[in-house]
Short mmCIF file of C-alpha atoms in Angstrom, two decimals:
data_model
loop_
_atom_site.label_atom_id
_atom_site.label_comp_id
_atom_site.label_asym_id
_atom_site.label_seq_id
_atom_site.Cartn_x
_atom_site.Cartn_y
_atom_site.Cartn_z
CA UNK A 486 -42.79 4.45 -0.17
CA UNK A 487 -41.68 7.57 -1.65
CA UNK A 488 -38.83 8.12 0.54
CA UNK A 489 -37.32 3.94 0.24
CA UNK A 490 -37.68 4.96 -3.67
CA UNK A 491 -35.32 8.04 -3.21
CA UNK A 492 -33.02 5.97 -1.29
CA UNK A 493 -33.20 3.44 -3.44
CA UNK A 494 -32.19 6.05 -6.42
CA UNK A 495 -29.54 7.34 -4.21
CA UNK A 496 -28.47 3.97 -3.56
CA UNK A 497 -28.13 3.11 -7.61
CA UNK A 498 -26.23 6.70 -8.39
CA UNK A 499 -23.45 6.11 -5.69
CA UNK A 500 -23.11 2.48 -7.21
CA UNK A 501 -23.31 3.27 -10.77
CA UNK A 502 -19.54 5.15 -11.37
CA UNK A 503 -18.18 1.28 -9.71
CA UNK A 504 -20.29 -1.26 -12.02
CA UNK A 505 -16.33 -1.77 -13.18
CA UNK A 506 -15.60 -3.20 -9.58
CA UNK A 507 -18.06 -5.85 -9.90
CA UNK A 508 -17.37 -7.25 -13.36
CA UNK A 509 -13.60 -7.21 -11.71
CA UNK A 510 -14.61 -9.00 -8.73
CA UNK A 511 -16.46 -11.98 -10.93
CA UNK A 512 -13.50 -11.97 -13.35
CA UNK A 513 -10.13 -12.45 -10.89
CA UNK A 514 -9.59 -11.29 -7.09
CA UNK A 515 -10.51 -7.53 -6.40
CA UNK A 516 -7.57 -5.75 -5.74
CA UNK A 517 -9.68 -2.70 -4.05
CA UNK A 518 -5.95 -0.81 -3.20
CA UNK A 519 -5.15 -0.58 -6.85
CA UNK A 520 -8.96 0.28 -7.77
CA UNK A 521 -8.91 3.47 -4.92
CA UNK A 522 -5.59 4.43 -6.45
CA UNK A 523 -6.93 4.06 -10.22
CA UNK A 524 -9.97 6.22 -9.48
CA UNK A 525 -8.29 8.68 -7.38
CA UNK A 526 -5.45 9.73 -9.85
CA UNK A 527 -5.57 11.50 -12.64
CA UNK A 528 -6.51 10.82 -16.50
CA UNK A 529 -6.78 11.45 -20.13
CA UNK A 530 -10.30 10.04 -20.27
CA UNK A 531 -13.68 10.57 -18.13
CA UNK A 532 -14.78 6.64 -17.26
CA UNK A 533 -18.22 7.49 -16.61
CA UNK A 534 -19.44 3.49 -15.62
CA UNK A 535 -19.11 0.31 -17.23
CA UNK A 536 -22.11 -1.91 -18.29
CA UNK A 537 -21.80 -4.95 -19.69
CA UNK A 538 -18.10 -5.08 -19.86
CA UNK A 539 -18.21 -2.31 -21.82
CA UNK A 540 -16.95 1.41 -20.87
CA UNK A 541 -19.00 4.49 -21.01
CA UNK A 542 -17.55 7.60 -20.99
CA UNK A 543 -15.16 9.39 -23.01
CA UNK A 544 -11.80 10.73 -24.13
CA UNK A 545 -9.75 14.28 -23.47
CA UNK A 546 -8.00 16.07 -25.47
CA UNK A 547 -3.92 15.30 -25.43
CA UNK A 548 -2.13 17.86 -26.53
CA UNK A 549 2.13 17.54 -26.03
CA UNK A 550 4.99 18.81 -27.40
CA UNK A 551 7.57 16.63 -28.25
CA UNK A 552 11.08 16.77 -26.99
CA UNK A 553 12.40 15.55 -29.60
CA UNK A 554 10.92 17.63 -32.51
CA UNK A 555 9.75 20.56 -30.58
CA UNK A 556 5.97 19.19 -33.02
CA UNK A 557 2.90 19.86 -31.43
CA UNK A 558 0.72 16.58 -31.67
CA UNK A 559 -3.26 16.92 -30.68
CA UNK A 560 -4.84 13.59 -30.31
CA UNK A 561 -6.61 11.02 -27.75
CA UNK A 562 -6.02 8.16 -25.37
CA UNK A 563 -6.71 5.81 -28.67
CA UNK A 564 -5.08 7.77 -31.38
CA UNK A 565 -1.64 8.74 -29.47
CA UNK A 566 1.27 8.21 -32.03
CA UNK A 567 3.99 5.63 -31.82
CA UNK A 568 6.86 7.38 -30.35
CA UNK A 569 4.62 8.57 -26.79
CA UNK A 570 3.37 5.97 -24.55
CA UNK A 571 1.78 5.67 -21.02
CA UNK A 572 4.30 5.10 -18.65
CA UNK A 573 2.49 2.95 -15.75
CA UNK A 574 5.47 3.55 -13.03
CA UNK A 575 4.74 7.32 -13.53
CA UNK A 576 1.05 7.06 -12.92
CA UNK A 577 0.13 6.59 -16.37
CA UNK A 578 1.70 10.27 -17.76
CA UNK A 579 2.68 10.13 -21.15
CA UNK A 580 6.31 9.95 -21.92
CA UNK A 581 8.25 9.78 -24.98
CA UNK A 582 10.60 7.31 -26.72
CA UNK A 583 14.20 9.38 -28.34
CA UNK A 584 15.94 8.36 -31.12
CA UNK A 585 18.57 7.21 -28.59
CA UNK A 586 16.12 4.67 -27.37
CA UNK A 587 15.97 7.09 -23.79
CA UNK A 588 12.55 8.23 -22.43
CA UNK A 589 11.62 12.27 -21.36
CA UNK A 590 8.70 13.67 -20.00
CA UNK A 591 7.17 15.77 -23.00
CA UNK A 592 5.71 19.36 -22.50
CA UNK A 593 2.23 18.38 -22.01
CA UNK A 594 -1.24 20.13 -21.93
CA UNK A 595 -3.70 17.89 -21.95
CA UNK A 596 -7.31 18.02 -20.67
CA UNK A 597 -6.76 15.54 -18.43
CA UNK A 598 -10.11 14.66 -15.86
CA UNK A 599 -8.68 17.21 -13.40
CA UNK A 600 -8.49 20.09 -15.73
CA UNK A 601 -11.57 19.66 -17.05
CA UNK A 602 -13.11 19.56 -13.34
CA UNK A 603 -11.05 22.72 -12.45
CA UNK A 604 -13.27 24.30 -15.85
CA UNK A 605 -15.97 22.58 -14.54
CA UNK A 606 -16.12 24.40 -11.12
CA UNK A 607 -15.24 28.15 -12.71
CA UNK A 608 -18.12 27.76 -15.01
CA UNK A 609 -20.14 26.98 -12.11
CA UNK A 610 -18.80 30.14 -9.93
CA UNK A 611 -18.88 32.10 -12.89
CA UNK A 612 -22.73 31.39 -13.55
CA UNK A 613 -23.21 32.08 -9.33
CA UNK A 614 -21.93 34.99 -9.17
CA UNK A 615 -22.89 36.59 -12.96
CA UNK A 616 -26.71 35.76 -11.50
CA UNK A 617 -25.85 37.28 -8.42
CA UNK A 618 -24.17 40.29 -9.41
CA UNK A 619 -27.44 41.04 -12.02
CA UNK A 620 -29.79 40.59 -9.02
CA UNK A 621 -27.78 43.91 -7.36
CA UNK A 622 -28.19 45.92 -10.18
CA UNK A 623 -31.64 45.16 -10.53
CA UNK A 624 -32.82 45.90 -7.09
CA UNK A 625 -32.38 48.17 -4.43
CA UNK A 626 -30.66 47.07 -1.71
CA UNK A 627 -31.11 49.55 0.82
CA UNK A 628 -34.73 48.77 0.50
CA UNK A 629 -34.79 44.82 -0.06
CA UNK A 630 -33.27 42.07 0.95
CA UNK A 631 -31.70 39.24 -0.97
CA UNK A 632 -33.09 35.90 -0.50
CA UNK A 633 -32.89 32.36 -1.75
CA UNK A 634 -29.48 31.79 -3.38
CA UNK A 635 -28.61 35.21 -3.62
CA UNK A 636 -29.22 35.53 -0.05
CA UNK A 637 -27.05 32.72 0.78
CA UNK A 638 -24.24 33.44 -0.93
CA UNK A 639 -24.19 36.98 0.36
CA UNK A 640 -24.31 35.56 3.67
CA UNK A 641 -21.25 33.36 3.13
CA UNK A 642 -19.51 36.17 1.28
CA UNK A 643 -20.16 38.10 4.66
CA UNK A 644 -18.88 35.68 6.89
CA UNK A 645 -15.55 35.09 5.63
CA UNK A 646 -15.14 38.72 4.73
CA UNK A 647 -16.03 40.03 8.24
CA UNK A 648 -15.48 37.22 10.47
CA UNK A 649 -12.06 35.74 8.27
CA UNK A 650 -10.45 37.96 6.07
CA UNK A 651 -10.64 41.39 8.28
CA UNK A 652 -10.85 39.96 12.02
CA UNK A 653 -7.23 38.55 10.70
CA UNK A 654 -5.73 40.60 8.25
CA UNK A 655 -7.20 44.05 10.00
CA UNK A 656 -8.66 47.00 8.47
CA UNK A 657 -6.13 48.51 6.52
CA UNK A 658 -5.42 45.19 4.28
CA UNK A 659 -8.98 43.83 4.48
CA UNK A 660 -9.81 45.70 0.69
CA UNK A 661 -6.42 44.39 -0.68
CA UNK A 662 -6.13 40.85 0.32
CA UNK A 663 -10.19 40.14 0.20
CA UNK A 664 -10.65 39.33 -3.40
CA UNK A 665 -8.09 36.34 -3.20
CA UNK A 666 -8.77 35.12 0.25
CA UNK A 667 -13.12 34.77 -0.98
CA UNK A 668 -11.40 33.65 -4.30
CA UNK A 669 -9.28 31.07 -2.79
CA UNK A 670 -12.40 29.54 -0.53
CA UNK A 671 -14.77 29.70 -3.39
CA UNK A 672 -12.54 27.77 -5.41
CA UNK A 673 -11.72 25.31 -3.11
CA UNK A 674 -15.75 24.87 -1.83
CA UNK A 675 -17.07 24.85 -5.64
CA UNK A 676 -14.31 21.98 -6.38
CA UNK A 677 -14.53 19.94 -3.13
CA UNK A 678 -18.67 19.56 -3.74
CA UNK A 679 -18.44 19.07 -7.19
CA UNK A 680 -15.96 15.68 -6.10
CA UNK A 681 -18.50 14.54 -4.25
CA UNK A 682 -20.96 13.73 -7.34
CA UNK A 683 -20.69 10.41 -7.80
CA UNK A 684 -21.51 10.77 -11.92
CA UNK A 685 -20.45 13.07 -14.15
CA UNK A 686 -20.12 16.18 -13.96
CA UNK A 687 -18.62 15.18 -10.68
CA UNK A 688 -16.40 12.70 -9.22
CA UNK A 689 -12.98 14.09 -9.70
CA UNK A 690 -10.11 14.44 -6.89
CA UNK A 691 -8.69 18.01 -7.47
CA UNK A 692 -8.55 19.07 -3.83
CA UNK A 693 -7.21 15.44 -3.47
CA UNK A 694 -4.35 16.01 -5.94
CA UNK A 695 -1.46 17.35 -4.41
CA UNK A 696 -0.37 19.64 -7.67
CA UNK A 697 -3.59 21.56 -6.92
CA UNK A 698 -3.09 21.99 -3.07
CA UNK A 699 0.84 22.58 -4.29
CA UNK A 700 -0.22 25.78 -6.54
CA UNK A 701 -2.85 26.72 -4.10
CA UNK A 702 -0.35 27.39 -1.43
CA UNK A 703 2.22 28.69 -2.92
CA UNK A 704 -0.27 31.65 -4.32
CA UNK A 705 -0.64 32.12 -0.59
CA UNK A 706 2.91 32.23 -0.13
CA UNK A 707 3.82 35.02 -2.48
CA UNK A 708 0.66 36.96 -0.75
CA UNK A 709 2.51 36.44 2.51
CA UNK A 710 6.03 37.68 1.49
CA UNK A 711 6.14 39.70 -1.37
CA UNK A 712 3.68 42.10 0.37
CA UNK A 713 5.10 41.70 4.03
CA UNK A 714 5.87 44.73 5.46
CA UNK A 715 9.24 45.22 6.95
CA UNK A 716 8.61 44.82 10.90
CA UNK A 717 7.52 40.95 9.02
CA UNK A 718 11.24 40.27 7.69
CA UNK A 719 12.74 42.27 10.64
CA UNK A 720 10.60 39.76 12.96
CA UNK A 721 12.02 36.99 10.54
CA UNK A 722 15.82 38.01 10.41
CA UNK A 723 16.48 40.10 13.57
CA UNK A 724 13.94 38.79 16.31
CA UNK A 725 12.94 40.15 19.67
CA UNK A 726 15.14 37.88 21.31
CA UNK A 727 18.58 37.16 23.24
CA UNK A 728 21.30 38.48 21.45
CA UNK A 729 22.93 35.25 21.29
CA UNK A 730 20.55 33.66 19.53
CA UNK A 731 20.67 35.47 17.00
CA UNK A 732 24.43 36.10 16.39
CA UNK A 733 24.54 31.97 16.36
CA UNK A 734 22.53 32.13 14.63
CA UNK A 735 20.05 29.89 15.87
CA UNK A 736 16.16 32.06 15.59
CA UNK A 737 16.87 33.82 11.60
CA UNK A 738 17.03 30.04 10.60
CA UNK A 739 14.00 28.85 12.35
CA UNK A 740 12.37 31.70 11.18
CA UNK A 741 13.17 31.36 7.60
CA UNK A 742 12.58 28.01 7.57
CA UNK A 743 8.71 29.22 8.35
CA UNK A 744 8.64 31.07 5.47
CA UNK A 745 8.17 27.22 3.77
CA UNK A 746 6.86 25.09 6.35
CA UNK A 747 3.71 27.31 6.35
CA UNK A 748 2.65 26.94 2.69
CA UNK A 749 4.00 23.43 3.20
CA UNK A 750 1.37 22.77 6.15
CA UNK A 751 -1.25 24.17 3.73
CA UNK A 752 -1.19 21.77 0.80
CA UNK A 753 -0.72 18.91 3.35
CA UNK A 754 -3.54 19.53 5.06
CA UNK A 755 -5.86 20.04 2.08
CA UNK A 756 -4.41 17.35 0.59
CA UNK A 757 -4.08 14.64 3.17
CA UNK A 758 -7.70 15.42 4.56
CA UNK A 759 -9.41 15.43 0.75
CA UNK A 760 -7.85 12.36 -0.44
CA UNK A 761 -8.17 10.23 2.89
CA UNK A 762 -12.30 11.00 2.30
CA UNK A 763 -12.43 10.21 -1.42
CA UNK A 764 -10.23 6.95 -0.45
CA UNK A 765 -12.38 5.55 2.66
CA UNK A 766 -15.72 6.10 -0.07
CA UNK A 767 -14.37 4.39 -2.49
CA UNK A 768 -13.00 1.63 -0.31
CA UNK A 769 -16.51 1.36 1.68
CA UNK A 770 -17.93 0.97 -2.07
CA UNK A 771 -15.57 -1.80 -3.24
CA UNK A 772 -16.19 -3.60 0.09
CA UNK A 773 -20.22 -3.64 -1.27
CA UNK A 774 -18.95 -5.50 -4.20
CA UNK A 775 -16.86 -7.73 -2.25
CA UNK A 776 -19.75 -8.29 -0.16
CA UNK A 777 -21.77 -9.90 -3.13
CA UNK A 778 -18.63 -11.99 -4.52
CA UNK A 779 -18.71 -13.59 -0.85
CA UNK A 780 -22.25 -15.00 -1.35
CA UNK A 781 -25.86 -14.27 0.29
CA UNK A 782 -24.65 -15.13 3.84
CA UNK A 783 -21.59 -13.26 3.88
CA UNK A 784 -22.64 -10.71 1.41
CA UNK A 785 -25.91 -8.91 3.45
CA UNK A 786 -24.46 -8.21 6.81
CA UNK A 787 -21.23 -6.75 4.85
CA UNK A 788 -23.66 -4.93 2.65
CA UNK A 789 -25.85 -3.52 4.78
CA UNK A 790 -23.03 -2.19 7.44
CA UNK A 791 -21.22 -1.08 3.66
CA UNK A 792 -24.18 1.08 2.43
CA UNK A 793 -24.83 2.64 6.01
CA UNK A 794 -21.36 3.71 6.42
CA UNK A 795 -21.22 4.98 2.35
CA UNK A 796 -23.89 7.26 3.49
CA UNK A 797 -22.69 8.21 6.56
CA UNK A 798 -18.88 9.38 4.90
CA UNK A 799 -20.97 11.12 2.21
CA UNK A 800 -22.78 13.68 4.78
CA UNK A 801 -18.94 13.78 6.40
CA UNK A 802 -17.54 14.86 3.75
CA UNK A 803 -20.04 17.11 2.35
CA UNK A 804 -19.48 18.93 6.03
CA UNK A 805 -15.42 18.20 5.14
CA UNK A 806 -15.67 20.27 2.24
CA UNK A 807 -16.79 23.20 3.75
CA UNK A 808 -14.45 22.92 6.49
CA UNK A 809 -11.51 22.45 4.33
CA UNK A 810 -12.24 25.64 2.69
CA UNK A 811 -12.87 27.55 5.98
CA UNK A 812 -9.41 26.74 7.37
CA UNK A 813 -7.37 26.76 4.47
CA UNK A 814 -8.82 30.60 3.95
CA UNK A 815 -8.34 31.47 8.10
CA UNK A 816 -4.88 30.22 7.77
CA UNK A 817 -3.83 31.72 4.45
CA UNK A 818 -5.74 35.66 5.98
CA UNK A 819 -3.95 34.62 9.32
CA UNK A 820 -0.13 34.14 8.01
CA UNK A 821 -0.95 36.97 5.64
CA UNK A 822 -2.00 38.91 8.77
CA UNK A 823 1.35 37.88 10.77
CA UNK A 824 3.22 39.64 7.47
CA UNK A 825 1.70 43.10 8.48
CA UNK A 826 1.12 42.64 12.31
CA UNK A 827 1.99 46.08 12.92
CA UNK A 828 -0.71 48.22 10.51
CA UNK A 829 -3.29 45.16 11.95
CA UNK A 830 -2.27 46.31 15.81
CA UNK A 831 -2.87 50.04 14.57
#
């Protein structure tokens, strides 16, 4: 009894961020592509649920500059002056109107729902680690061992230090190159399981939203070549190859081009595989809803098969998240590596 109850309440949290879906589907026809898109982009508010027809949540922070003025306006969703609007066919960023009757793209810091889950997941490393790092200094670890949370997180510190970071960046750039690569997978871990609450705190894509993934690897990128060493750029612009090859010169150009295609294969990847999981849960939870708009008949088989496979893309993705993490940090400490391949053979 106690366990069909904690399914049950399971059940009811997964459902409750998509009570919108169901007052769509008795309304009109559920659209369930432009419902995945709506909750998987990015906004000025934090939609909690909707009950009743009504909304529950609440509103960010906007805070632009405007183009035409160079004013600073701070406001909401509801309160945003005459002269911005939402522009729909930009995913619904704020633009503004000129006197000339043109619209620009305003300087704009907003909270918007990503931000605020990017603060979100610091806080939560922050208060990790601070409780961590106050556990060292009051006990004696030659003597004791961690355990519990402490424990664990030592353990996956350990890991990806010893097993990542120096078995592919080597010895001599291990100490230099640590503190961003644990950073990096930290980061990505704390905001990959925090995405998969279904209620607030939780629920938003960042992983899934390709400016993320787009700064992410291009932090990688400047670790890569503005510490390479030279036998990195000689390896780049003079290989060990035929001679005509590279007087075409047919290898330097391939070889630059790398310089890009490996951050580029980095934010794909994080990117393509985060998204595709967010989409396929919310699409498994529409297809609940659509289940009940069919009727009894329809409705329980769809259902059923629906909830089983919600579950089932949950524990996937909770598994994706750390494996996201774990390869975007091996291949990050691995190109980084490849930029000072001879001190690592040393």
């Amino acid at each position: 009894m106690k366990k069909f109850k904690t399914i049950l309440l399971l059940l009811t949290l997964l459902a409750l961020p998509f009570r919108a879906i169901a007052s769509e589907g008795h309304e009109g026809k559920l659209d369930i592509p432009e419902i995945v898109l709506e909750h998987l982009s990015d906004a000025y508010e934090w939609h909690i649920a909707s009950y009743d027809g009504k909304s529950i949540g609440f509103e960010l922070p906007i805070i632009v500059r405007s183009a035409a003025t160079g004013a600073w306006t701070c406001c909401t969703a509801h309160t945003l002056p005459d002269n911005y609007f939402f522009d729909a066919a930009h995913h619904g960023k704020i633009y503004e109107r000129m006197p000339d009757g043109t619209a620009v793209r305003p300087l704009d810091l907003s909270l918007t729902k990503v931000v605020v889950q990017i603060w979100i997941a610091v806080i939560l490393l922050l208060t990790l680690f601070v409780t961590c790092a106050r556990w060292y200094k009051r006990h004696d670890v030659t003597s004791e061992a961690p355990k519990g949370l402490v424990g664990a997180l030592e353990m996956i510190v350990m890991t990806i230090h010893d097993d990542v970071v120096k078995a592919s960046v080597g010895e001599a750039q291990c100490r230099r190159f640590a503190p961003y690569l644990l950073t990096v997978f930290f980061f990505i871990l704390a905001c990959n399981l925090v995405g998969l609450l279904p209620v607030f705190p939780g629920g938003a894509n960042v992983t899934g939203n390709i400016n993320i993934t787009l700064f992410l690897a291009l932090c990688t990128m400047l670790a890569i070549n503005l510490f390479g060493n030279k036998e990195y750029w000689k390896d780049i612009f003079w290989p060990k190859v035929p001679l005509f090859l590279k007087v075409i010169p047919l290898m330097p150009v391939i070889e630059f081009f790398g310089v890009f295609t490996k951050p580029f294969a980095l934010m794909i990847r994080l990117f393509a595989n985060m998204m595709a999981g967010h989409a396929v849960i919310l699409s498994f939870t529409c297809v609940i809803f659509l289940g009940w708009s069919m009727g009894i008949g329809y409705g329980l088989g769809l259902n059923l098969f629906s909830v089983i496979m919600l579950l089932f893309m949950y524990a996937l993705e909770f598994l994706v998240a750390f494996v996201q993490a774990y390869v975007f940090t091996l291949l990050s400490a691995v190109f980084i590596g490849m930029a000072h391949h001879e001190e690592h053979e040393a």
